[in-house]
């Protein structure tokens, strides 16, 4: 029998993007340029499972090559890696899904590195798990948990304005709660200040602190932006549709590459065809697509979380670091692949 799936251009056949077989959707995708990884992390401890999920980068300004990566094993806890990919520490935190961090946050009366993970140890009651990262020992210390709202915790990203550090916790159903964090005392506190909403399952998010814009990936729909300010509009603006061309569903991890005062790029994981898509911040325009392919180090496939930070990270990553979760790490458990932002910029033909 000839179906609309077999010949999608036949007259009278109308097939939605979500109904198309994966092979058809990938075949329709815009070509992606190849990039190879320069490093990778030790695999997470949970084998034979979808376990590694989301990374967050801390850049050491005094010694960039000594920078750290925090990564989630969503079945077990949080890893801290060096740029050589070796595990520096592990903290049993249970089912933590996504992670983000901010430097120079007042924690218990001292300046510190705040790490926040979306905690779904209780499926019906989302929590934000807060930690302090010690850059000298590369160890995490649990500070406590704050309420993230009713529902299953998925994504998380941090935003800092002049007065407050906020966490956006993305629940599985597309609800996004903005939580004002208070870490100045001995026990952290949080207060939901407003709620945003997308229609279906969502996860990856990132905030541009310079412009106060929140970017969120709705997995089968596309990439959106919101006003991140607590007093801002709650209406989302669609940047890109997951139409199987530039962005192939599932749209997953989101990361920002700030350039100058307000420019730069937002990147999103096009998980459906093992690619990453870049859009320009100043006008939401499509820039290009790339893949992390096999080289001296294996590539990255079916990526969930990503993170990106331009700047000096030492000899191996002099122009910046891109980290992507790898959903298929050969015979080993899942891990994270490290690519040089310089290599991505060159592959996409972006201005230096």
CSV table of C-alpha atoms in Angstrom, one decimal:
chain,number,residue,atom,x,y,z
A,1,UNK,CA,0.0,0.0,0.0
A,2,UNK,CA,1.2,3.5,-0.9
A,3,UNK,CA,0.8,5.9,2.1
A,4,UNK,CA,1.3,9.6,2.7
A,5,UNK,CA,4.4,8.6,4.7
A,6,UNK,CA,5.9,6.9,1.7
A,7,UNK,CA,5.3,9.7,-0.8
A,8,UNK,CA,4.7,12.9,1.3
A,9,UNK,CA,4.3,15.0,-1.8
A,10,UNK,CA,1.3,13.1,-3.3
A,11,UNK,CA,-1.7,15.3,-3.9
A,12,UNK,CA,-4.3,15.0,-1.2
A,13,UNK,CA,-1.8,13.8,1.5
A,14,UNK,CA,-1.5,16.2,4.4
A,15,UNK,CA,1.0,15.0,7.0
A,16,UNK,CA,1.9,17.0,10.1
A,17,UNK,CA,5.5,17.3,11.2
A,18,UNK,CA,4.8,15.2,14.3
A,19,UNK,CA,3.2,12.4,12.2
A,20,UNK,CA,6.2,12.0,9.9
A,21,UNK,CA,8.6,9.1,10.5
A,22,UNK,CA,11.9,10.1,12.0
A,23,UNK,CA,13.8,9.2,8.9
A,24,UNK,CA,11.6,11.5,6.8
A,25,UNK,CA,12.1,14.4,9.2
A,26,UNK,CA,15.8,14.0,9.3
A,27,UNK,CA,16.0,13.8,5.5
A,28,UNK,CA,14.2,17.1,5.3
A,29,UNK,CA,16.7,18.8,7.6
A,30,UNK,CA,19.0,21.6,6.5
A,31,UNK,CA,22.6,20.4,6.1
A,32,UNK,CA,24.8,20.7,9.2
A,33,UNK,CA,28.6,21.4,9.2
A,34,UNK,CA,30.9,19.0,11.1
A,35,UNK,CA,32.9,19.8,14.2
A,36,UNK,CA,35.0,17.4,16.2
A,37,UNK,CA,35.3,17.3,19.9
A,38,UNK,CA,38.6,18.1,21.6
A,39,UNK,CA,37.8,16.3,24.8
A,40,UNK,CA,35.3,14.2,26.7
A,41,UNK,CA,34.4,13.5,30.3
A,42,UNK,CA,34.6,10.2,32.2
A,43,UNK,CA,31.3,8.4,31.7
A,44,UNK,CA,28.7,8.8,34.4
A,45,UNK,CA,28.3,6.0,36.9
A,46,UNK,CA,24.8,4.8,35.8
A,47,UNK,CA,25.4,2.4,32.9
A,48,UNK,CA,22.9,1.0,30.4
A,49,UNK,CA,20.5,3.9,30.9
A,50,UNK,CA,19.6,7.4,29.7
A,51,UNK,CA,21.5,9.0,32.6
A,52,UNK,CA,23.8,11.9,31.8
A,53,UNK,CA,21.8,15.0,31.0
A,54,UNK,CA,22.9,18.6,31.5
A,55,UNK,CA,26.2,20.4,32.0
A,56,UNK,CA,27.1,23.8,33.5
A,57,UNK,CA,30.4,25.6,33.0
A,58,UNK,CA,32.4,27.5,35.6
A,59,UNK,CA,35.3,29.5,34.2
A,60,UNK,CA,38.2,30.1,36.5
A,61,UNK,CA,39.3,33.7,35.6
A,62,UNK,CA,42.7,33.3,37.4
A,63,UNK,CA,43.6,30.0,35.7
A,64,UNK,CA,41.2,29.3,32.8
A,65,UNK,CA,42.6,25.8,32.2
A,66,UNK,CA,41.6,25.0,35.7
A,67,UNK,CA,37.9,25.7,35.0
A,68,UNK,CA,35.2,23.2,35.9
A,69,UNK,CA,32.2,21.5,34.5
A,70,UNK,CA,29.2,20.4,36.6
A,71,UNK,CA,27.2,17.6,35.0
A,72,UNK,CA,24.1,15.7,36.0
A,73,UNK,CA,23.5,12.0,36.2
A,74,UNK,CA,19.8,12.2,36.4
A,75,UNK,CA,19.6,8.8,38.1
A,76,UNK,CA,22.1,9.5,40.8
A,77,UNK,CA,23.5,13.0,41.4
A,78,UNK,CA,26.1,15.6,40.3
A,79,UNK,CA,29.6,15.2,38.9
A,80,UNK,CA,32.3,17.9,38.8
A,81,UNK,CA,34.8,17.5,36.0
A,82,UNK,CA,38.1,19.2,35.0
A,83,UNK,CA,38.7,20.3,31.5
A,84,UNK,CA,40.8,17.1,31.1
A,85,UNK,CA,37.5,15.3,31.4
A,86,UNK,CA,38.4,13.5,34.6
A,87,UNK,CA,36.0,13.3,37.5
A,88,UNK,CA,37.0,15.6,40.3
A,89,UNK,CA,34.1,14.8,42.6
A,90,UNK,CA,30.6,13.3,42.8
A,91,UNK,CA,27.8,14.1,45.1
A,92,UNK,CA,24.9,11.7,45.6
A,93,UNK,CA,21.9,14.0,45.1
A,94,UNK,CA,19.4,11.5,43.7
A,95,UNK,CA,17.3,12.4,40.7
A,96,UNK,CA,18.6,15.8,39.6
A,97,UNK,CA,17.8,16.6,36.0
A,98,UNK,CA,19.2,19.9,34.8
A,99,UNK,CA,21.8,22.2,36.3
A,100,UNK,CA,23.0,25.8,36.1
A,101,UNK,CA,25.3,28.0,38.1
A,102,UNK,CA,26.3,31.6,38.8
A,103,UNK,CA,29.5,33.1,40.3
A,104,UNK,CA,29.8,35.8,42.9
A,105,UNK,CA,26.6,35.0,44.7
A,106,UNK,CA,26.2,35.8,48.4
A,107,UNK,CA,26.0,32.4,50.1
A,108,UNK,CA,25.7,32.4,53.9
A,109,UNK,CA,27.4,35.7,54.1
A,110,UNK,CA,30.3,34.9,51.8
A,111,UNK,CA,30.9,35.3,48.1
A,112,UNK,CA,30.6,32.0,46.3
A,113,UNK,CA,29.6,29.9,43.3
A,114,UNK,CA,25.9,28.9,43.4
A,115,UNK,CA,24.9,25.7,41.7
A,116,UNK,CA,21.2,24.9,41.3
A,117,UNK,CA,19.7,21.7,40.0
A,118,UNK,CA,16.1,20.7,39.1
A,119,UNK,CA,15.2,18.1,41.7
A,120,UNK,CA,12.6,15.5,40.8
A,121,UNK,CA,13.1,13.0,43.7
A,122,UNK,CA,9.4,13.7,44.4
A,123,UNK,CA,7.7,13.5,41.0
A,124,UNK,CA,4.6,15.5,42.0
A,125,UNK,CA,6.5,18.2,43.9
A,126,UNK,CA,9.3,20.0,42.0
A,127,UNK,CA,12.2,21.2,44.0
A,128,UNK,CA,15.3,23.3,43.4
A,129,UNK,CA,18.4,21.7,45.0
A,130,UNK,CA,21.0,24.3,45.9
A,131,UNK,CA,24.8,23.7,46.3
A,132,UNK,CA,28.0,25.6,46.8
A,133,UNK,CA,30.9,24.8,44.5
A,134,UNK,CA,34.4,25.1,46.0
A,135,UNK,CA,36.7,25.9,43.1
A,136,UNK,CA,39.8,24.8,45.1
A,137,UNK,CA,38.6,21.3,45.8
A,138,UNK,CA,36.1,21.0,43.0
A,139,UNK,CA,33.5,19.7,45.5
A,140,UNK,CA,29.9,20.5,46.0
A,141,UNK,CA,28.3,21.2,49.3
A,142,UNK,CA,24.5,20.8,49.6
A,143,UNK,CA,22.8,24.0,50.9
A,144,UNK,CA,19.2,22.8,50.9
A,145,UNK,CA,16.1,22.7,48.7
A,146,UNK,CA,13.4,25.2,47.9
A,147,UNK,CA,9.9,24.7,46.5
A,148,UNK,CA,9.6,24.8,42.7
A,149,UNK,CA,5.8,24.2,42.4
A,150,UNK,CA,3.5,21.3,41.8
A,151,UNK,CA,4.7,19.0,39.0
A,152,UNK,CA,7.7,17.1,37.7
A,153,UNK,CA,10.9,19.1,37.7
A,154,UNK,CA,12.7,19.1,34.3
A,155,UNK,CA,14.7,22.2,33.2
A,156,UNK,CA,16.4,24.9,35.2
A,157,UNK,CA,18.3,28.1,34.4
A,158,UNK,CA,19.5,31.0,36.5
A,159,UNK,CA,19.0,34.7,36.0
A,160,UNK,CA,20.6,37.6,38.0
A,161,UNK,CA,19.5,41.2,37.8
A,162,UNK,CA,20.9,44.0,39.9
A,163,UNK,CA,19.2,42.9,43.1
A,164,UNK,CA,18.2,39.2,43.0
A,165,UNK,CA,19.2,35.8,41.7
A,166,UNK,CA,16.3,33.9,40.2
A,167,UNK,CA,15.8,30.3,39.1
A,168,UNK,CA,13.5,29.4,36.3
A,169,UNK,CA,12.3,25.8,36.9
A,170,UNK,CA,10.7,24.2,33.8
A,171,UNK,CA,8.1,21.6,34.7
A,172,UNK,CA,7.5,18.7,32.4
A,173,UNK,CA,4.1,20.0,31.3
A,174,UNK,CA,5.5,23.3,30.0
A,175,UNK,CA,4.9,25.3,33.2
A,176,UNK,CA,7.8,27.6,34.1
A,177,UNK,CA,8.0,29.0,37.6
A,178,UNK,CA,10.3,32.0,38.3
A,179,UNK,CA,11.7,31.6,41.8
A,180,UNK,CA,13.4,34.4,43.7
A,181,UNK,CA,16.3,32.9,45.7
A,182,UNK,CA,17.7,34.0,49.0
A,183,UNK,CA,21.0,32.4,49.9
A,184,UNK,CA,22.3,35.0,52.3
A,185,UNK,CA,21.4,33.1,55.4
A,186,UNK,CA,22.3,29.7,56.8
A,187,UNK,CA,19.4,28.0,55.0
A,188,UNK,CA,18.3,29.0,51.5
A,189,UNK,CA,14.8,30.2,50.8
A,190,UNK,CA,12.8,30.7,47.6
A,191,UNK,CA,9.6,32.3,46.6
A,192,UNK,CA,7.7,31.8,43.3
A,193,UNK,CA,7.2,35.3,41.9
A,194,UNK,CA,5.3,34.5,38.7
A,195,UNK,CA,4.4,31.6,36.4
A,196,UNK,CA,4.9,31.3,32.6
A,197,UNK,CA,3.4,28.7,30.4
A,198,UNK,CA,4.1,26.8,27.2
A,199,UNK,CA,1.6,24.3,25.8
A,200,UNK,CA,3.5,21.0,25.9
A,201,UNK,CA,6.6,19.2,27.3
A,202,UNK,CA,9.5,21.6,27.7
A,203,UNK,CA,12.9,21.4,29.3
A,204,UNK,CA,16.0,23.3,28.2
A,205,UNK,CA,16.3,26.9,29.1
A,206,UNK,CA,18.9,29.7,29.4
A,207,UNK,CA,18.8,33.4,30.4
A,208,UNK,CA,20.8,36.3,28.9
A,209,UNK,CA,21.6,38.3,32.0
A,210,UNK,CA,22.6,41.3,29.9
A,211,UNK,CA,19.2,41.7,28.2
A,212,UNK,CA,16.9,40.0,30.7
A,213,UNK,CA,15.6,37.5,28.1
A,214,UNK,CA,14.7,33.9,28.9
A,215,UNK,CA,15.0,31.2,26.1
A,216,UNK,CA,13.0,27.9,26.5
A,217,UNK,CA,12.8,24.9,24.2
A,218,UNK,CA,9.3,23.3,23.9
A,219,UNK,CA,10.4,19.9,22.7
A,220,UNK,CA,8.0,19.2,19.8
A,221,UNK,CA,7.1,22.8,19.0
A,222,UNK,CA,10.2,25.0,18.9
A,223,UNK,CA,12.3,27.7,20.6
A,224,UNK,CA,10.6,30.5,22.5
A,225,UNK,CA,11.7,33.7,24.4
A,226,UNK,CA,10.2,35.4,27.3
A,227,UNK,CA,10.9,38.6,29.3
A,228,UNK,CA,12.9,37.3,32.2
A,229,UNK,CA,12.1,40.3,34.5
A,230,UNK,CA,9.8,39.5,37.4
A,231,UNK,CA,7.6,42.4,36.3
A,232,UNK,CA,7.8,41.6,32.6
A,233,UNK,CA,5.3,40.2,30.2
A,234,UNK,CA,4.4,36.6,30.5
A,235,UNK,CA,3.6,36.2,26.7
A,236,UNK,CA,6.1,34.0,24.8
A,237,UNK,CA,7.5,34.9,21.4
A,238,UNK,CA,8.4,32.1,19.1
A,239,UNK,CA,11.9,32.2,17.6
A,240,UNK,CA,11.9,29.0,15.6
A,241,UNK,CA,9.6,26.1,14.9
A,242,UNK,CA,10.6,22.5,15.2
A,243,UNK,CA,9.6,22.0,11.6
A,244,UNK,CA,12.2,19.3,10.7
A,245,UNK,CA,14.3,21.7,8.7
A,246,UNK,CA,16.5,24.0,10.8
A,247,UNK,CA,15.3,22.5,14.1
A,248,UNK,CA,14.3,18.9,14.3
A,249,UNK,CA,12.2,17.8,17.3
A,250,UNK,CA,13.0,17.1,20.1
A,251,UNK,CA,14.3,20.6,20.8
A,252,UNK,CA,16.3,20.1,24.0
A,253,UNK,CA,19.2,21.9,25.6
A,254,UNK,CA,19.6,25.7,25.2
A,255,UNK,CA,22.8,27.8,25.7
A,256,UNK,CA,23.8,31.4,25.0
A,257,UNK,CA,27.0,32.8,23.6
A,258,UNK,CA,27.1,36.5,24.5
A,259,UNK,CA,29.0,38.8,22.3
A,260,UNK,CA,29.5,42.5,23.1
A,261,UNK,CA,26.8,44.4,25.0
A,262,UNK,CA,23.7,42.8,23.5
A,263,UNK,CA,24.7,40.6,20.6
A,264,UNK,CA,25.7,36.9,20.3
A,265,UNK,CA,23.9,33.6,19.7
A,266,UNK,CA,21.5,31.3,21.3
A,267,UNK,CA,22.1,27.6,20.5
A,268,UNK,CA,19.5,24.8,20.9
A,269,UNK,CA,20.0,21.0,20.6
A,270,UNK,CA,18.2,19.6,17.6
A,271,UNK,CA,18.0,16.2,19.2
A,272,UNK,CA,16.0,14.6,16.4
A,273,UNK,CA,18.9,14.7,13.9
A,274,UNK,CA,21.9,15.0,16.3
A,275,UNK,CA,22.6,18.6,15.5
A,276,UNK,CA,22.8,22.0,17.1
A,277,UNK,CA,21.2,25.2,15.7
A,278,UNK,CA,22.4,28.8,16.2
A,279,UNK,CA,20.2,31.9,16.1
A,280,UNK,CA,21.3,35.5,16.4
A,281,UNK,CA,20.3,37.2,19.6
A,282,UNK,CA,19.7,40.6,18.2
A,283,UNK,CA,17.0,39.6,15.7
A,284,UNK,CA,16.2,35.9,16.3
A,285,UNK,CA,17.5,35.1,12.8
A,286,UNK,CA,18.7,31.6,11.8
A,287,UNK,CA,22.5,31.4,11.6
A,288,UNK,CA,23.4,27.8,10.9
A,289,UNK,CA,23.6,24.2,12.1
A,290,UNK,CA,26.5,22.0,13.2
A,291,UNK,CA,27.1,18.5,14.4
A,292,UNK,CA,29.8,17.1,16.8
A,293,UNK,CA,31.0,14.1,14.7
A,294,UNK,CA,33.5,11.3,15.2
A,295,UNK,CA,37.1,12.2,15.2
A,296,UNK,CA,40.0,11.3,17.5
A,297,UNK,CA,37.1,11.5,20.1
A,298,UNK,CA,33.7,10.2,19.4
A,299,UNK,CA,30.9,12.5,18.4
A,300,UNK,CA,27.7,13.4,20.3
A,301,UNK,CA,24.2,12.0,19.4
A,302,UNK,CA,20.7,12.6,20.8
A,303,UNK,CA,22.0,15.4,23.0
A,304,UNK,CA,19.9,16.6,25.9
A,305,UNK,CA,21.7,19.4,27.8
A,306,UNK,CA,24.3,21.8,26.4
A,307,UNK,CA,26.3,24.7,27.8
A,308,UNK,CA,28.5,27.3,26.1
A,309,UNK,CA,30.8,30.0,27.3
A,310,UNK,CA,33.1,32.2,25.1
A,311,UNK,CA,36.4,33.3,26.5
A,312,UNK,CA,39.8,31.9,27.3
A,313,UNK,CA,39.7,28.4,28.7
A,314,UNK,CA,43.4,27.6,28.3
A,315,UNK,CA,45.4,26.1,25.4
A,316,UNK,CA,42.8,23.6,24.3
A,317,UNK,CA,39.9,26.0,24.3
A,318,UNK,CA,41.4,29.5,23.8
A,319,UNK,CA,38.2,31.1,22.4
A,320,UNK,CA,35.6,29.4,24.5
A,321,UNK,CA,34.0,26.0,25.5
A,322,UNK,CA,31.0,24.1,24.2
A,323,UNK,CA,29.8,21.1,26.2
A,324,UNK,CA,27.2,18.6,25.0
A,325,UNK,CA,25.7,15.6,26.6
A,326,UNK,CA,26.3,12.5,24.5
A,327,UNK,CA,23.4,10.0,24.4
A,328,UNK,CA,25.3,7.3,22.7
A,329,UNK,CA,28.9,6.9,24.0
A,330,UNK,CA,29.8,3.7,22.3
A,331,UNK,CA,29.8,0.7,24.6
A,332,UNK,CA,30.4,3.0,27.7
A,333,UNK,CA,27.9,4.9,29.8
A,334,UNK,CA,26.8,8.3,28.6
A,335,UNK,CA,29.1,11.3,29.0
A,336,UNK,CA,29.7,14.9,27.9
A,337,UNK,CA,31.7,16.0,24.8
A,338,UNK,CA,33.8,19.1,24.8
A,339,UNK,CA,34.3,21.2,21.7
A,340,UNK,CA,36.1,24.5,21.1
A,341,UNK,CA,33.9,27.5,20.4
A,342,UNK,CA,36.6,28.6,17.9
A,343,UNK,CA,36.0,25.5,15.9
A,344,UNK,CA,32.3,26.0,15.8
A,345,UNK,CA,32.7,29.7,14.8
A,346,UNK,CA,35.0,28.7,11.9
A,347,UNK,CA,32.7,25.9,10.8
A,348,UNK,CA,29.6,28.1,10.7
A,349,UNK,CA,31.5,31.0,9.1
A,350,UNK,CA,30.7,33.4,11.9
A,351,UNK,CA,32.6,36.7,12.4
A,352,UNK,CA,35.5,36.5,14.9
